[in-house]
PDB file of C-alpha atoms and ligand atoms in Angstrom:
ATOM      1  CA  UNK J  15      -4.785-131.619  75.139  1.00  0.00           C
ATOM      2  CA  UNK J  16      -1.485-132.727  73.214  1.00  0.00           C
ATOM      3  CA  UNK J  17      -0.839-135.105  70.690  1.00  0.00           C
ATOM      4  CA  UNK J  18       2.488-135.500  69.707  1.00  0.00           C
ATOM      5  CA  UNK J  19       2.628-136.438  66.060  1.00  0.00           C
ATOM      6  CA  UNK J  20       3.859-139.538  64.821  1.00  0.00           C
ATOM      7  CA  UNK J  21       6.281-140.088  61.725  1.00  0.00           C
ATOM      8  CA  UNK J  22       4.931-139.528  58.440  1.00  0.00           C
ATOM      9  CA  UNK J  23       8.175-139.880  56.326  1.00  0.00           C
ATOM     10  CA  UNK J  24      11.651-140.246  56.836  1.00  0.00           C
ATOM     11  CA  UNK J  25      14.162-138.562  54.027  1.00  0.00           C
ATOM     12  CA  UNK J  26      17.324-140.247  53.122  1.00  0.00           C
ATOM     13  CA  UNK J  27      19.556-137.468  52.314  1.00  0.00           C
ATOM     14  CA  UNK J  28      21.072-138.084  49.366  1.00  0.00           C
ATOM     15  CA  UNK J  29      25.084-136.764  47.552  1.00  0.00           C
ATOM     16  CA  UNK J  30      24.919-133.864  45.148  1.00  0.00           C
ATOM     17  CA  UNK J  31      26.882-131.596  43.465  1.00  0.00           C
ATOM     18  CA  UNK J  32      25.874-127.733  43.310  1.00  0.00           C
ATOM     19  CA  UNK J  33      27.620-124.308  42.816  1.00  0.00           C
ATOM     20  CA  UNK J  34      31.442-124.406  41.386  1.00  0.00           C
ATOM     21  CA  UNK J  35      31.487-127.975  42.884  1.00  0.00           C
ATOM     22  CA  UNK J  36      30.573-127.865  46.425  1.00  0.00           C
ATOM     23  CA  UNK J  37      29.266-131.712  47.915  1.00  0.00           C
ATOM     24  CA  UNK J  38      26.274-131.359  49.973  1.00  0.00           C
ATOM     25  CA  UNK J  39      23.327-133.878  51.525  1.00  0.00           C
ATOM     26  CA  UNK J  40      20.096-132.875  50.272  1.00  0.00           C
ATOM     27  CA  UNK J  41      16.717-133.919  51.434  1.00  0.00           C
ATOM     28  CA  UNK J  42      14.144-132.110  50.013  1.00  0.00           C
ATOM     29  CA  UNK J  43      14.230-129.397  46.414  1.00  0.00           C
ATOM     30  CA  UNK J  44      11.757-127.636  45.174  1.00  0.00           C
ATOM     31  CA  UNK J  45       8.989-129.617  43.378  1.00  0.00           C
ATOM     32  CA  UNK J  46       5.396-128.510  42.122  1.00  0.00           C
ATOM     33  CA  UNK J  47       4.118-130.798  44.103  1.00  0.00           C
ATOM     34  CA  UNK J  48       5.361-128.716  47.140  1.00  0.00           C
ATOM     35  CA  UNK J  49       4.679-131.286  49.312  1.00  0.00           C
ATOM     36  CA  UNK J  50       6.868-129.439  52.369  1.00  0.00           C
ATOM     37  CA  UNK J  51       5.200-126.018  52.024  1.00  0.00           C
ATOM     38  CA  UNK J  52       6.486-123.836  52.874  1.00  0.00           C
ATOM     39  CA  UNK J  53       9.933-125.769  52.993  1.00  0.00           C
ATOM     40  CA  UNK J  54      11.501-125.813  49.693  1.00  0.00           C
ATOM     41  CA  UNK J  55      14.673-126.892  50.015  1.00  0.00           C
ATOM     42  CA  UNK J  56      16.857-128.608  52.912  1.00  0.00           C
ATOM     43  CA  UNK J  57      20.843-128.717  52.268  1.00  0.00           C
ATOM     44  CA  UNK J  58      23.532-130.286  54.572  1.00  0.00           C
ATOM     45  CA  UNK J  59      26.943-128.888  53.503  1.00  0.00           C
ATOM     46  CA  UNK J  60      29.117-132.307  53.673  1.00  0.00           C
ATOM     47  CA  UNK J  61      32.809-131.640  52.536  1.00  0.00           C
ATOM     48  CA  UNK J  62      34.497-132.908  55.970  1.00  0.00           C
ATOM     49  CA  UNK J  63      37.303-134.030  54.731  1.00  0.00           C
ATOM     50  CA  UNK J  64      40.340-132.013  53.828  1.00  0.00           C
ATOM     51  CA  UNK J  65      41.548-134.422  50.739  1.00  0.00           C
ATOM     52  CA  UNK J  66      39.076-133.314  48.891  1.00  0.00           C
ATOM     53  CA  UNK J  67      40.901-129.924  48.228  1.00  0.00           C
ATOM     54  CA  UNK J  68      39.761-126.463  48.517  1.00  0.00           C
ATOM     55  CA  UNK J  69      36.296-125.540  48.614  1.00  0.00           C
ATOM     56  CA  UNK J  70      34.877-123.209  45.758  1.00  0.00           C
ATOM     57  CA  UNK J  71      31.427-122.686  46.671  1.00  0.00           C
ATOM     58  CA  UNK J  72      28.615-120.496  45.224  1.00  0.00           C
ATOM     59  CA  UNK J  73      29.749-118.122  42.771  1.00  0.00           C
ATOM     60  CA  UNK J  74      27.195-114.742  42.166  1.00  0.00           C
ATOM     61  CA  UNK J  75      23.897-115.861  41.444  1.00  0.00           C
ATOM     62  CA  UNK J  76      20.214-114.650  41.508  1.00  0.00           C
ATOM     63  CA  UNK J  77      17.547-115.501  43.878  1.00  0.00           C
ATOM     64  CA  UNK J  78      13.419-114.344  43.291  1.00  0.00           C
ATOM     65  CA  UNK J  79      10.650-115.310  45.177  1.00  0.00           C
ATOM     66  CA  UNK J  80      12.213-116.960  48.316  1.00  0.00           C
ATOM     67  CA  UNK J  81      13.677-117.058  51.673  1.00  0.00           C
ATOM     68  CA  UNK J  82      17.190-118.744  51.880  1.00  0.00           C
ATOM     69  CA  UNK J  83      18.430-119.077  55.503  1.00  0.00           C
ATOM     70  CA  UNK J  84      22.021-120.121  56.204  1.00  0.00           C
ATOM     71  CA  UNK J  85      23.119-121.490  59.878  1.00  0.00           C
ATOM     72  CA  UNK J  86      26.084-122.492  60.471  1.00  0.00           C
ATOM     73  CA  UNK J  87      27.212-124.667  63.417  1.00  0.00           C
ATOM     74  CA  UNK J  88      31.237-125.485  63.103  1.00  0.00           C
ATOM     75  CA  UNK J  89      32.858-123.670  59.816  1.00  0.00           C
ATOM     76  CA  UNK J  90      31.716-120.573  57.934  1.00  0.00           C
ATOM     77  CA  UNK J  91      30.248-119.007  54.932  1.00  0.00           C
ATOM     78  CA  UNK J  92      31.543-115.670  53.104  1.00  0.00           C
ATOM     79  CA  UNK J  93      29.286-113.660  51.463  1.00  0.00           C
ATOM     80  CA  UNK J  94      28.178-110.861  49.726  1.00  0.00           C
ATOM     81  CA  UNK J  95      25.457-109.499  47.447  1.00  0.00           C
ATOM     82  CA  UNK J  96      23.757-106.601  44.940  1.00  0.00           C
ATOM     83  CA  UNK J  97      22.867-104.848  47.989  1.00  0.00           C
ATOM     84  CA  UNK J  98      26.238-104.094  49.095  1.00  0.00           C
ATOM     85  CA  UNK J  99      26.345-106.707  51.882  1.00  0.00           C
ATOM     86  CA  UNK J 100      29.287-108.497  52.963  1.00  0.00           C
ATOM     87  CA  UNK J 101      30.843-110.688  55.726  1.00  0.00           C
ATOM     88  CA  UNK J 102      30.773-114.000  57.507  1.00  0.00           C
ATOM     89  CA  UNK J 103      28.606-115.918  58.740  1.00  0.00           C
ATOM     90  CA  UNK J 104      30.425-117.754  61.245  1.00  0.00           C
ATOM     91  CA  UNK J 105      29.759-120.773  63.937  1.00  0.00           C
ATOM     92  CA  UNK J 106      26.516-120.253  65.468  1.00  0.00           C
ATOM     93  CA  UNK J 107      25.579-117.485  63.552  1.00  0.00           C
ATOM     94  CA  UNK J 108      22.064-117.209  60.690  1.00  0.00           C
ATOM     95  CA  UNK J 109      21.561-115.419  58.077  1.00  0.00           C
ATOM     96  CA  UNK J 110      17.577-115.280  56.958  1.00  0.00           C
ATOM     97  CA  UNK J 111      17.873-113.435  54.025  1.00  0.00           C
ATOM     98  CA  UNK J 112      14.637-112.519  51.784  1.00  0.00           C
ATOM     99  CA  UNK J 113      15.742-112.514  48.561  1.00  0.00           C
ATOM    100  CA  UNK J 114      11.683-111.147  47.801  1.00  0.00           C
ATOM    101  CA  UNK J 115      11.848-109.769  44.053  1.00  0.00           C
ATOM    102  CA  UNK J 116      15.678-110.256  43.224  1.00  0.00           C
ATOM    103  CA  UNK J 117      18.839-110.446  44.640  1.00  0.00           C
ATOM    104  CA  UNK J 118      22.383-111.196  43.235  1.00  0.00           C
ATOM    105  CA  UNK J 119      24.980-113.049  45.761  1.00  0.00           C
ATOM    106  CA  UNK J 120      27.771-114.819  46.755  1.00  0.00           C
ATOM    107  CA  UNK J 121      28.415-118.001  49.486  1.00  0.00           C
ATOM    108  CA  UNK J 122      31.977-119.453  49.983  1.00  0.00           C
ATOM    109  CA  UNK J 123      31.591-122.326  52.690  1.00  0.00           C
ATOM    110  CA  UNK J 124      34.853-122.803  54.359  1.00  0.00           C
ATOM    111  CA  UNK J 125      35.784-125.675  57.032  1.00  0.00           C
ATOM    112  CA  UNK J 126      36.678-124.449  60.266  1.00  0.00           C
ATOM    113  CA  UNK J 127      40.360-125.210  61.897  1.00  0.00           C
ATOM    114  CA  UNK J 128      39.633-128.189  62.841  1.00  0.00           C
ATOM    115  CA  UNK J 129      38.274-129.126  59.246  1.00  0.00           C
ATOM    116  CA  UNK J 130      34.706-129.538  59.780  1.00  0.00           C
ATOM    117  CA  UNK J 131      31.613-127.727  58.455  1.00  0.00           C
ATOM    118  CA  UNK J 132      28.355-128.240  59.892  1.00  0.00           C
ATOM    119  CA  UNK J 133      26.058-125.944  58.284  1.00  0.00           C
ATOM    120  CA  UNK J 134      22.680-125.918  56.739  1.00  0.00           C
ATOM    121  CA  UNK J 135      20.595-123.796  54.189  1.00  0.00           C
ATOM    122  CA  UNK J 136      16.675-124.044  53.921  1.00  0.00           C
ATOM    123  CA  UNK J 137      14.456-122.438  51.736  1.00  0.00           C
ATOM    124  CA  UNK J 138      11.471-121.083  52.538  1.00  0.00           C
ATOM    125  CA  UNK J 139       8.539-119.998  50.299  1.00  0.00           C
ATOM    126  CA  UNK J 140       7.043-116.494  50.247  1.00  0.00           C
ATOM    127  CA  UNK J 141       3.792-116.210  49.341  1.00  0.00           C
ATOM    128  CA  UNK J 142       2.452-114.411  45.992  1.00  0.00           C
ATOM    129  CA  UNK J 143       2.184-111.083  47.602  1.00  0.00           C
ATOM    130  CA  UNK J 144       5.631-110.338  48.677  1.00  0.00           C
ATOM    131  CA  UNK J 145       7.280-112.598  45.977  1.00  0.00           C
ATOM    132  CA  UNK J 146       8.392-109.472  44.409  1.00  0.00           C
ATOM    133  CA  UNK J 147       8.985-107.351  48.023  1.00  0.00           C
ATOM    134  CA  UNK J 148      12.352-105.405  48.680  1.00  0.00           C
ATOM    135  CA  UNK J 149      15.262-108.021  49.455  1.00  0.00           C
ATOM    136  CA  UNK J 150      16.399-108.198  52.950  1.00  0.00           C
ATOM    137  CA  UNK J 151      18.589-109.652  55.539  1.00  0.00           C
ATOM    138  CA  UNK J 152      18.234-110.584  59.279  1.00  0.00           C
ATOM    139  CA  UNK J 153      21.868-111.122  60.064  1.00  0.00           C
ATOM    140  CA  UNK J 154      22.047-112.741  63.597  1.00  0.00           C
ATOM    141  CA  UNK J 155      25.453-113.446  65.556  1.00  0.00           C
ATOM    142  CA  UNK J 156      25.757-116.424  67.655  1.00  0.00           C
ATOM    143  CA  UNK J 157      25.805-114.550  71.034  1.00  0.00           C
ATOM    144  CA  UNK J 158      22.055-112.924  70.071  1.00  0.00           C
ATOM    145  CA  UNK J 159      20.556-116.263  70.143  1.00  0.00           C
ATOM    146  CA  UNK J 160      18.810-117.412  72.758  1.00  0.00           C
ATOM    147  CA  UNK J 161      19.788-120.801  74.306  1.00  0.00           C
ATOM    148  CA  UNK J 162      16.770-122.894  76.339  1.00  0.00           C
ATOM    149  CA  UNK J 163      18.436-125.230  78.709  1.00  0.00           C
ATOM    150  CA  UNK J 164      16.115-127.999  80.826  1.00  0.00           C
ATOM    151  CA  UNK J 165      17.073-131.084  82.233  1.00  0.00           C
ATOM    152  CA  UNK J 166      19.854-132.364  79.615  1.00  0.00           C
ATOM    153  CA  UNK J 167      18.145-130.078  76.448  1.00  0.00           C
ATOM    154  CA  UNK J 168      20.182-127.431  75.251  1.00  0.00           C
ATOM    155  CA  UNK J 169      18.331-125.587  72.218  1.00  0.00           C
ATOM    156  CA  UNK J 170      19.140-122.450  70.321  1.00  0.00           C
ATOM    157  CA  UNK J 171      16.038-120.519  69.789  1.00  0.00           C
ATOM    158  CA  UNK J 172      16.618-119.088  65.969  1.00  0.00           C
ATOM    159  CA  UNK J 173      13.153-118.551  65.488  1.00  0.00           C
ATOM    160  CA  UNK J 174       9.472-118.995  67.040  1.00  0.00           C
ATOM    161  CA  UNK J 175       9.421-119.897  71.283  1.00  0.00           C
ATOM    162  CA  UNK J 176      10.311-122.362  73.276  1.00  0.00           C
ATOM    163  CA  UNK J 177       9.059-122.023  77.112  1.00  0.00           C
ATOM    164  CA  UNK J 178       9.303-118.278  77.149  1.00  0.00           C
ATOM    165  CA  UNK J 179      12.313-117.581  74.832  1.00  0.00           C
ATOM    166  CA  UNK J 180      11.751-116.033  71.550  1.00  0.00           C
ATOM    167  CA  UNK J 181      14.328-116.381  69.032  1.00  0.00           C
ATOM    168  CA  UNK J 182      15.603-113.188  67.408  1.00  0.00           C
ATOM    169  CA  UNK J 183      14.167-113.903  63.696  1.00  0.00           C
ATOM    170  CA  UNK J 184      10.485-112.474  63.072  1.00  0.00           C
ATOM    171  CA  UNK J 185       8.273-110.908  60.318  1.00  0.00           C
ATOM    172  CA  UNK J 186       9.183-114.035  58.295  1.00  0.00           C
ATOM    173  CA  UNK J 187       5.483-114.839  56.306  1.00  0.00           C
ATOM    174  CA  UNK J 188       5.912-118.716  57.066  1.00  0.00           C
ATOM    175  CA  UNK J 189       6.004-117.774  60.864  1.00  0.00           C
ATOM    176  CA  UNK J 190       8.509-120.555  61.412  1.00  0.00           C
ATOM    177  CA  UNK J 191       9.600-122.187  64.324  1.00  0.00           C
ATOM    178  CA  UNK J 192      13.750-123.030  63.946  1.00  0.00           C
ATOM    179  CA  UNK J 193      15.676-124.509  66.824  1.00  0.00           C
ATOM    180  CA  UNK J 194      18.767-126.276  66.943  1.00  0.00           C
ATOM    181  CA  UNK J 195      18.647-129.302  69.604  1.00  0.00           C
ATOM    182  CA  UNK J 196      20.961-130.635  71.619  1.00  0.00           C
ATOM    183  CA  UNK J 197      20.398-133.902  74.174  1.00  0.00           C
ATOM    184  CA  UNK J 198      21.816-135.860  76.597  1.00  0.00           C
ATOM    185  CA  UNK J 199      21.695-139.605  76.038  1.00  0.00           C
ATOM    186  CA  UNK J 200      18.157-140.557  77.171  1.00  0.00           C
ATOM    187  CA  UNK J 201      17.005-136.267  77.699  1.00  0.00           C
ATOM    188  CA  UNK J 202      13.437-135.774  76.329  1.00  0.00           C
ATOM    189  CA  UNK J 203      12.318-132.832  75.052  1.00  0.00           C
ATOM    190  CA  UNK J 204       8.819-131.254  73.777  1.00  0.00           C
ATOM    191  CA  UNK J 205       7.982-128.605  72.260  1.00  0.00           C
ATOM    192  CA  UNK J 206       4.436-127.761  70.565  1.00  0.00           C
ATOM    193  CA  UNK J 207       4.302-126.839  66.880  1.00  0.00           C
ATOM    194  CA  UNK J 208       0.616-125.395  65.588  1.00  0.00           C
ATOM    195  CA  UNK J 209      -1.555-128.101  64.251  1.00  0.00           C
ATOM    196  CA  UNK J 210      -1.682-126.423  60.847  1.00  0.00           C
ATOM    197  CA  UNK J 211       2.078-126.292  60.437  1.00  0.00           C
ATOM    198  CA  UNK J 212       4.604-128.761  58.497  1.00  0.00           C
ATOM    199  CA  UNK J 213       7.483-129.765  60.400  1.00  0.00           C
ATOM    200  CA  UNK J 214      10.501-131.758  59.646  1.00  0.00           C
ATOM    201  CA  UNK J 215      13.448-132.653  61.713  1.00  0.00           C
ATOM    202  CA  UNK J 216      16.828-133.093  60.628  1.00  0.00           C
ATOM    203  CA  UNK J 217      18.375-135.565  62.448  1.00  0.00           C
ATOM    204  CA  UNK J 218      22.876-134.863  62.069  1.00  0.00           C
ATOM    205  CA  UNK J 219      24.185-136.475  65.105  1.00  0.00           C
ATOM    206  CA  UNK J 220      23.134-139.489  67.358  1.00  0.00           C
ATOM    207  CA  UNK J 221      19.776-141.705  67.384  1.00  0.00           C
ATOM    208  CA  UNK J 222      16.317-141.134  69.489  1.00  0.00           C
ATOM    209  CA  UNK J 223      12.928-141.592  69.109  1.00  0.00           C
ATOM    210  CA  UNK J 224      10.888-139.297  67.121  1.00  0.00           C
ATOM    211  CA  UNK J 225       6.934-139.346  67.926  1.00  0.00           C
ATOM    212  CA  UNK J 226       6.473-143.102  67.536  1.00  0.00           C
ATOM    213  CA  UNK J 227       9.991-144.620  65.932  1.00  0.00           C
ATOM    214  CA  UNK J 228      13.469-144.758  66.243  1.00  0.00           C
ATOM    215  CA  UNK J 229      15.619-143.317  63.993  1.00  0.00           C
ATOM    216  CA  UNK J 230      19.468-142.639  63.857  1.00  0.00           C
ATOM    217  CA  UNK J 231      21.351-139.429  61.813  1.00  0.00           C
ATOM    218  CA  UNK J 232      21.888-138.287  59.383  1.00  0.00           C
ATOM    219  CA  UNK J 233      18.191-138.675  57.998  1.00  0.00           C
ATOM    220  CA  UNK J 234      15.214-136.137  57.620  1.00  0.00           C
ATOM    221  CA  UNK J 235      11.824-136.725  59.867  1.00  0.00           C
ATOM    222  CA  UNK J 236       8.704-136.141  58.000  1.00  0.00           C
ATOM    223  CA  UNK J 237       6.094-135.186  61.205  1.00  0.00           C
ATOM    224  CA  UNK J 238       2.436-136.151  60.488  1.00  0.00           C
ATOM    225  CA  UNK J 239      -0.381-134.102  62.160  1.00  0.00           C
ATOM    226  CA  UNK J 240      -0.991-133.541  65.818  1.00  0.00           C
ATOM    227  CA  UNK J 241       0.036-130.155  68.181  1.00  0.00           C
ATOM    228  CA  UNK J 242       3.192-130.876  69.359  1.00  0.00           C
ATOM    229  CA  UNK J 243       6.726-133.123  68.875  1.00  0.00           C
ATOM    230  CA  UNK J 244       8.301-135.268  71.914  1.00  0.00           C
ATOM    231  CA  UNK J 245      12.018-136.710  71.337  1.00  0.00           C
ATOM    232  CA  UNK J 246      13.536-139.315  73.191  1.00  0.00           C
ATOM    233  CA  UNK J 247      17.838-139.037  72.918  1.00  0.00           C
ATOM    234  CA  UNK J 248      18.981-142.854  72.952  1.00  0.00           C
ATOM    235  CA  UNK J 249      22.361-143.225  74.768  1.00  0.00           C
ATOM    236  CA  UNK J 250      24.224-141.056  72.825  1.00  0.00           C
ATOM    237  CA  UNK J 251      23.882-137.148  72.586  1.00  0.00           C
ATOM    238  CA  UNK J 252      21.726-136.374  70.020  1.00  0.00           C
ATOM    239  CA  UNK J 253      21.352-133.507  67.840  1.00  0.00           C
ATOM    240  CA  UNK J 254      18.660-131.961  65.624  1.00  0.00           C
ATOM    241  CA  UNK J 255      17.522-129.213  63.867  1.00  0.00           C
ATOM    242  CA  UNK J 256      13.694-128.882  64.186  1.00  0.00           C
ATOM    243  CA  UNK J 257      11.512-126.470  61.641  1.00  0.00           C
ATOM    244  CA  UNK J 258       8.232-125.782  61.461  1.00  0.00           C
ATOM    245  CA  UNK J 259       6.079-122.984  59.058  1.00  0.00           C
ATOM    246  CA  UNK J 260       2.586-122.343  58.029  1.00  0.00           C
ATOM    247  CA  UNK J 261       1.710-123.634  54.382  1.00  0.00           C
ATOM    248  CA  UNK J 262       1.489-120.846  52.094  1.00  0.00           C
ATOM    249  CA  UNK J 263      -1.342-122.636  49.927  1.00  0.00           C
ATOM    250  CA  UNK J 264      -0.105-121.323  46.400  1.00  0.00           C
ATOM    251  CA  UNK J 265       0.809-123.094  43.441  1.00  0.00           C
ATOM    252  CA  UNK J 266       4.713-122.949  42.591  1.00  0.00           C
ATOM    253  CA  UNK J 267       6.598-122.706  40.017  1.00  0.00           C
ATOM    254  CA  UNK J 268      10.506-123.891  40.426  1.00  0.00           C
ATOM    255  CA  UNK J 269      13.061-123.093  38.090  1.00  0.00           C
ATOM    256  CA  UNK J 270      16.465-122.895  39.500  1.00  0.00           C
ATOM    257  CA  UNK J 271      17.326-120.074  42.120  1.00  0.00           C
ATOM    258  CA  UNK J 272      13.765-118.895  41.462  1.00  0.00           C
ATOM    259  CA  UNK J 273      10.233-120.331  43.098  1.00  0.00           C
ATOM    260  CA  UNK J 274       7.002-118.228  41.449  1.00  0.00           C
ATOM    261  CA  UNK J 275       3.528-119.173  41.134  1.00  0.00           C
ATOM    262  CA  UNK J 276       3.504-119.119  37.158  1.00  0.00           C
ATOM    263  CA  UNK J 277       5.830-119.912  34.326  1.00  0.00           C
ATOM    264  CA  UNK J 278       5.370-116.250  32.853  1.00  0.00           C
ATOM    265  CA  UNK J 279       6.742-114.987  36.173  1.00  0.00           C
ATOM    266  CA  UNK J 280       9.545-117.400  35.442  1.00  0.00           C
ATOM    267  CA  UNK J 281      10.073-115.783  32.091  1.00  0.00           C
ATOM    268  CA  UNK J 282       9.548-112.782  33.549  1.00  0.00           C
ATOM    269  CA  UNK J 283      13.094-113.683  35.850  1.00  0.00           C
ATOM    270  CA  UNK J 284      14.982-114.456  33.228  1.00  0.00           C
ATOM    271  CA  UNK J 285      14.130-111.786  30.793  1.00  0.00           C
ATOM    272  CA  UNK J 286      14.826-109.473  33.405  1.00  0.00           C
ATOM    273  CA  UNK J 287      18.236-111.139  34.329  1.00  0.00           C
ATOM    274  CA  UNK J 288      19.069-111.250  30.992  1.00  0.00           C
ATOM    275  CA  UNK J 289      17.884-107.297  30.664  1.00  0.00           C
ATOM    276  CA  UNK J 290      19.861-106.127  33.723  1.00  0.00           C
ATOM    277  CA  UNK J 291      16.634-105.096  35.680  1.00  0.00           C
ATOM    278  CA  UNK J 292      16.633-108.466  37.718  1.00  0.00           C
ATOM    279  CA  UNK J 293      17.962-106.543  40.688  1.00  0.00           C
ATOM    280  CA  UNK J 294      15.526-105.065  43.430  1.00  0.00           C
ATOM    281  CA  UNK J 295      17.110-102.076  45.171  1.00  0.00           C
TER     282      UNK J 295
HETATM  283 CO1   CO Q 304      22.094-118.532  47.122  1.00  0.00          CO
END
């Protein structure tokens, strides 16, 4: 039987300021409440317009403890890290990158030619056992992910299925579901999302209904329970970016770049930051 879940919330992104300067739309941050688990964080890099000069992005930093996965739709990000990584992630491409017990890196968003970035990064919770695993990337290019196409629907498959495409990203311990949606005015689309599982939609272009209301980008969708999610394009396109992950069930601890279950493993990040043994290798 399905029941498509109704609304539960809907997020108001709002302006800040992170990194060497770099303006983004956030809708959810880490909090011990950890309301979204295992969703941590949700950023919307917003610097459309040219006048406001050169971009400087996110100089070398740490990360412990979480997943941080970068997709980028128009634009790109340059990176590179304590593992010896480097490139760019470019327009259609993801990076799901465990930072697990400590990684050091680098993320320069850049607008594309035509001056736009569309791009997103979400964080993702690991749970206490691999907290402290080895760091490591799935790198995926844009022509490796799977595109589902119905009856005015166009989706990217990043991660989890839709129909019978799988998306490319797996052995992630949320088991998330990430697709980026595309519709035709007035296309539906469904897709079921375990019972047990938060999901949120982020809503970036266009207006449709969502479950059981109406709502219009740019604006996060809070889903409430039932097994799967039906969207209703109104008559413009409409475009989305659906997750969904199992709830890791573990207290957290946010500080920063870091998310741990205690404030001594918090200590424990710094001291070892501050020691030069932050690095996993
Ligand atoms: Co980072």
């Amino acid at each position: 039987m399905n029941n498509s879940r109704p609304i539960k919330e809907i997020i108001e992104p709002r302006f800040v300021m992170e990194g060497a300067g770099v303006l983004l739309r956030r809708s959810i941050a880490p909090q011990v409440s950890n309301q979204f688990d295992p969703f941590l964080l949700f950023d919307h890099f917003a610097f459309n317009d040219p006048a406001e000069g050169p971009i400087r992005g996110f100089p070398m930093h740490p990360h412990r403890g979480i997943e941080t996965v970068t997709y980028i739709i128009q634009g790109s990000v340059k990176h590179r890290d304590s593992l010896g990584n480097s490139g760019l992630i470019g327009p259609g491409d993801v990076q799901w990158m465990t930072a697990g017990g400590g990684i050091l890196h680098e993320e320069m968003p850049r607008r594309g030619l035509d001056g736009i970035i569309n791009g997103f990064q979400l964080w993702v919770n690991l749970p206490a056992s691999q907290k402290m695993s080895r760091p490591r990337y799935q790198g995926v290019e844009a022509v490796t992910i799977p595109v589902f196409e119905k009856e005015g629907c166009r989706v990217h498959v990043i991660a989890g299925m839709l129909g019978d495409i799988v998306g490319p990203v797996t052995e992630i311990a949320a088991n998330p579901i990430y697709l980026d949606v595309a519709l035709e005015p007035g296309a539906t689309f469904n897709v079921p999302v375990p019972e047990k599982q938060t999901c949120l939609a982020y809503i970036f272009d266009g207006q449709g209904v969502f479950g059981d209301q109406e709502v219009a980008g740019v604006k996060m969708v809070v889903f409430g329970s039932g097994d799967q999610i039906e969207v209703k394009a109104g008559t413009s396109p409409l475009r989305f970016v659906l997750v969904a992950g199992s709830p890791i069930g573990e207290p957290i601890v946010p500080y920063g770049p870091f998310v741990m279950n205690t404030i001594g493993e918090i200590q424990q990040a710094l001291a070892d930051l501050k020691n030069g043994t932050f690095v996993q290798v």
